Amino acid sequence: MADWSAIEALPQVRLEQLFADDAGRLDRLSLDVAGIHFDWSKTHLTADAVAAFEALAKAQDLAGKREAMFGGQHVNVTEDRPVEHTAERGEGAPESVKRAAGYHARMRTLIDAIEADALGPVRHILHVGIGGSALGPHLLVDALGRESDRYDVAIVSNVDGMALEDVFERFDPAATLLVVASKTFTTTETMMNAESVLAWMTEDGVEDPYGRVIALTASPEKAVEWGVDETRVLPFGEGVGGRYSLWSSIGFPAAIKLGWDQFEELLEGAAEMDRHFRLSALHENAPAMAAFADLYYTQVRGAETRAPFAYDERLRLLPSYLQQLEMESNGKSVGVDGRPIGRPTAPITWGGVGTDAQHAVFQLLHQGTHLIPVEFLAVIEAGDTLDEEHHRQLLLNAFAQGAALMKGKANPDNPARAYPGDRPSSTILLEQLDARTLGALIAFYEHRVFVNGVLLGINSFDQFGVELGKEMAKEAAKGGGDFDPSTTDLIKRAGLEA
Ligand code: F6P
């Protein structure tokens, strides 16, 4: 069991006082990596806190576990396999890097063929997948693809037929490529959506709908069995977890929408963050410092949630991407040794887009009873071409909110108008939002999750918690299942008995 006593014993000092006591605070608690500026000076981290976390990291052998991950050892112990997403960007065990490069070459060849009309005319890409097989590519296409007129990409995840119907209304079946993205190639929602797309194509007279399908999967034999021609199956390795898979063939919609060069830039940005994570001392290491702040609030101050706010429309899908990455990875109760962890694990990740969120949920952040570490994300270079006052307002609002959370405002005459202050925030400021910087940013979050996991003794790479609900839904669909009276009644009311 890790010893948290030194961290728990840290003195609790108000943020403004921490600035007053230490002229070097901003320098000590900020750093620049891969075109991204990180500022934790408005969190309660101090030099002593960072030192205490470094000691804990040493005791938990973070350096050894980090090398084990990059070295291709089976750090995903419950599934007895390596963790290979970094190999997708060229950082990892040589055999994994080589295999990933081969898969990328295959993906590139297929994209070249599509661009050369080898599959007939293609204007629309309809990607079906869910969870990690949708959230990552969706984020990439939404963040970076706004100005590209190469292909119309739609990403559909929900089994709710309305999601597909929306796309059917705007896509031409004869000019659509169906991309089925599923690591396992068994996920109910994805397979059902894929079948419905094929039916839509058939009904519209498309002659060989299966000839218009591309599969992105770690189970290529299942894709072939389902009917996809082997030449259009783009595999990736079993060691690439779903929520870590946007770098693999799962990133296909981004690669085709942005072009191959941009996809490579994304991988290179991520690789730059990998090297930073692997080689920097922990007090100068962005993923480690961010994880220390996360852990300080969950373990010492009782924070149950954390809230990233993207002050940039292009990053509006980042909070939901992070929800899966962080909560599916570290939302666990037992450790790698199978024993109860006995302390809080991943906080609930929620968040939104600024400035919209200011007019909706920030009331609670400023005056509510919960302590919520906030993370502001902003980009110096504007994504729009309107009057630059738009972007100026956007950034100034982000910065002012962080300042207000920290400073607060007393009001002895009217408590309803008093702001307690001392509320923590960190800021992540990108110079510009391009493929390279976004790659580095996403890799930063992945490694931050890893550090959190190691310090808590969690295997961040399995997700058994999602299985029970899936099994029960399958039983219900077959008309079976041993359900409680409430659930039985709901099934009956909705007329769903098989
Ligand atoms: O149910 C959770 C999950 O297994 C995620 O971990 C995964 O990203 C998602 O479902 C989709 O899985 P697949 O890519 O195998 O369809």
XYZ file of N, CA, C and O and ligand atoms in Angstrom, residues 130-133 181-185 187 190 242-243 324 328 463 466 470, ligand 1:
88
model
N -18.389 2.982 -31.645
C -18.884 3.565 -30.385
C -17.742 3.597 -29.371
O -16.755 2.868 -29.521
N -17.879 4.425 -28.339
C -16.825 4.546 -27.330
C -15.528 4.970 -27.992
O -15.489 5.888 -28.803
N -14.471 4.239 -27.688
C -13.165 4.586 -28.234
C -13.097 4.468 -29.746
O -12.209 5.026 -30.381
N -14.032 3.751 -30.324
C -14.032 3.616 -31.780
C -14.791 4.757 -32.455
O -14.999 4.726 -33.668
N -16.015 0.583 -37.484
C -14.887 0.667 -36.558
C -15.234 -0.063 -35.268
O -16.130 0.357 -34.529
N -14.568 -1.152 -35.023
C -14.806 -1.877 -33.774
C -13.603 -2.752 -33.483
O -13.266 -3.620 -34.290
N -12.997 -2.514 -32.342
C -11.828 -3.322 -31.986
C -12.196 -4.801 -31.981
O -11.501 -5.636 -32.539
N -13.329 -5.109 -31.351
C -13.726 -6.515 -31.202
C -14.546 -7.030 -32.392
O -14.658 -8.230 -32.596
N -15.151 -6.128 -33.123
C -16.078 -6.443 -34.214
C -17.260 -7.289 -33.718
O -17.799 -8.128 -34.446
N -19.429 -5.504 -31.154
C -20.240 -4.574 -30.354
C -21.627 -4.383 -30.976
O -21.757 -4.021 -32.151
N -22.686 -1.120 -32.868
C -21.951 -0.877 -34.109
C -22.393 -1.852 -35.197
O -22.622 -1.459 -36.347
N -9.200 0.459 -26.754
C -10.190 1.219 -27.523
C -10.065 2.722 -27.315
O -10.037 3.501 -28.268
N -9.951 3.148 -26.056
C -9.925 4.593 -25.785
C -8.564 5.208 -26.084
O -8.369 6.410 -25.908
N -14.359 9.398 -21.334
C -14.075 7.964 -21.516
C -12.638 7.657 -21.110
O -12.371 6.700 -20.376
N -13.096 5.519 -17.829
C -13.020 4.096 -18.165
C -11.658 3.538 -17.745
O -11.523 2.363 -17.430
N -11.364 -2.685 -18.641
C -12.651 -1.997 -18.442
C -13.751 -3.026 -18.208
O -14.767 -3.016 -18.887
N -17.797 -2.419 -17.741
C -18.831 -2.185 -18.762
C -19.566 -3.471 -19.141
O -20.567 -3.418 -19.856
N -23.990 -4.776 -20.369
C -24.124 -5.301 -21.740
C -24.755 -6.686 -21.705
O -25.653 -7.005 -22.486
O -18.190 -1.001 -23.689
C -17.001 -0.306 -23.610
C -16.113 -0.549 -24.796
O -15.594 -1.831 -24.756
C -15.019 0.495 -24.883
O -13.928 0.203 -24.092
C -14.737 0.518 -26.342
O -14.051 1.682 -26.726
C -16.140 0.446 -26.901
O -16.837 -0.409 -26.016
C -16.245 -0.066 -28.304
O -15.698 -1.334 -28.441
P -15.333 -1.916 -29.853
O -14.315 -1.028 -30.461
O -14.813 -3.294 -29.612
O -16.594 -1.925 -30.678
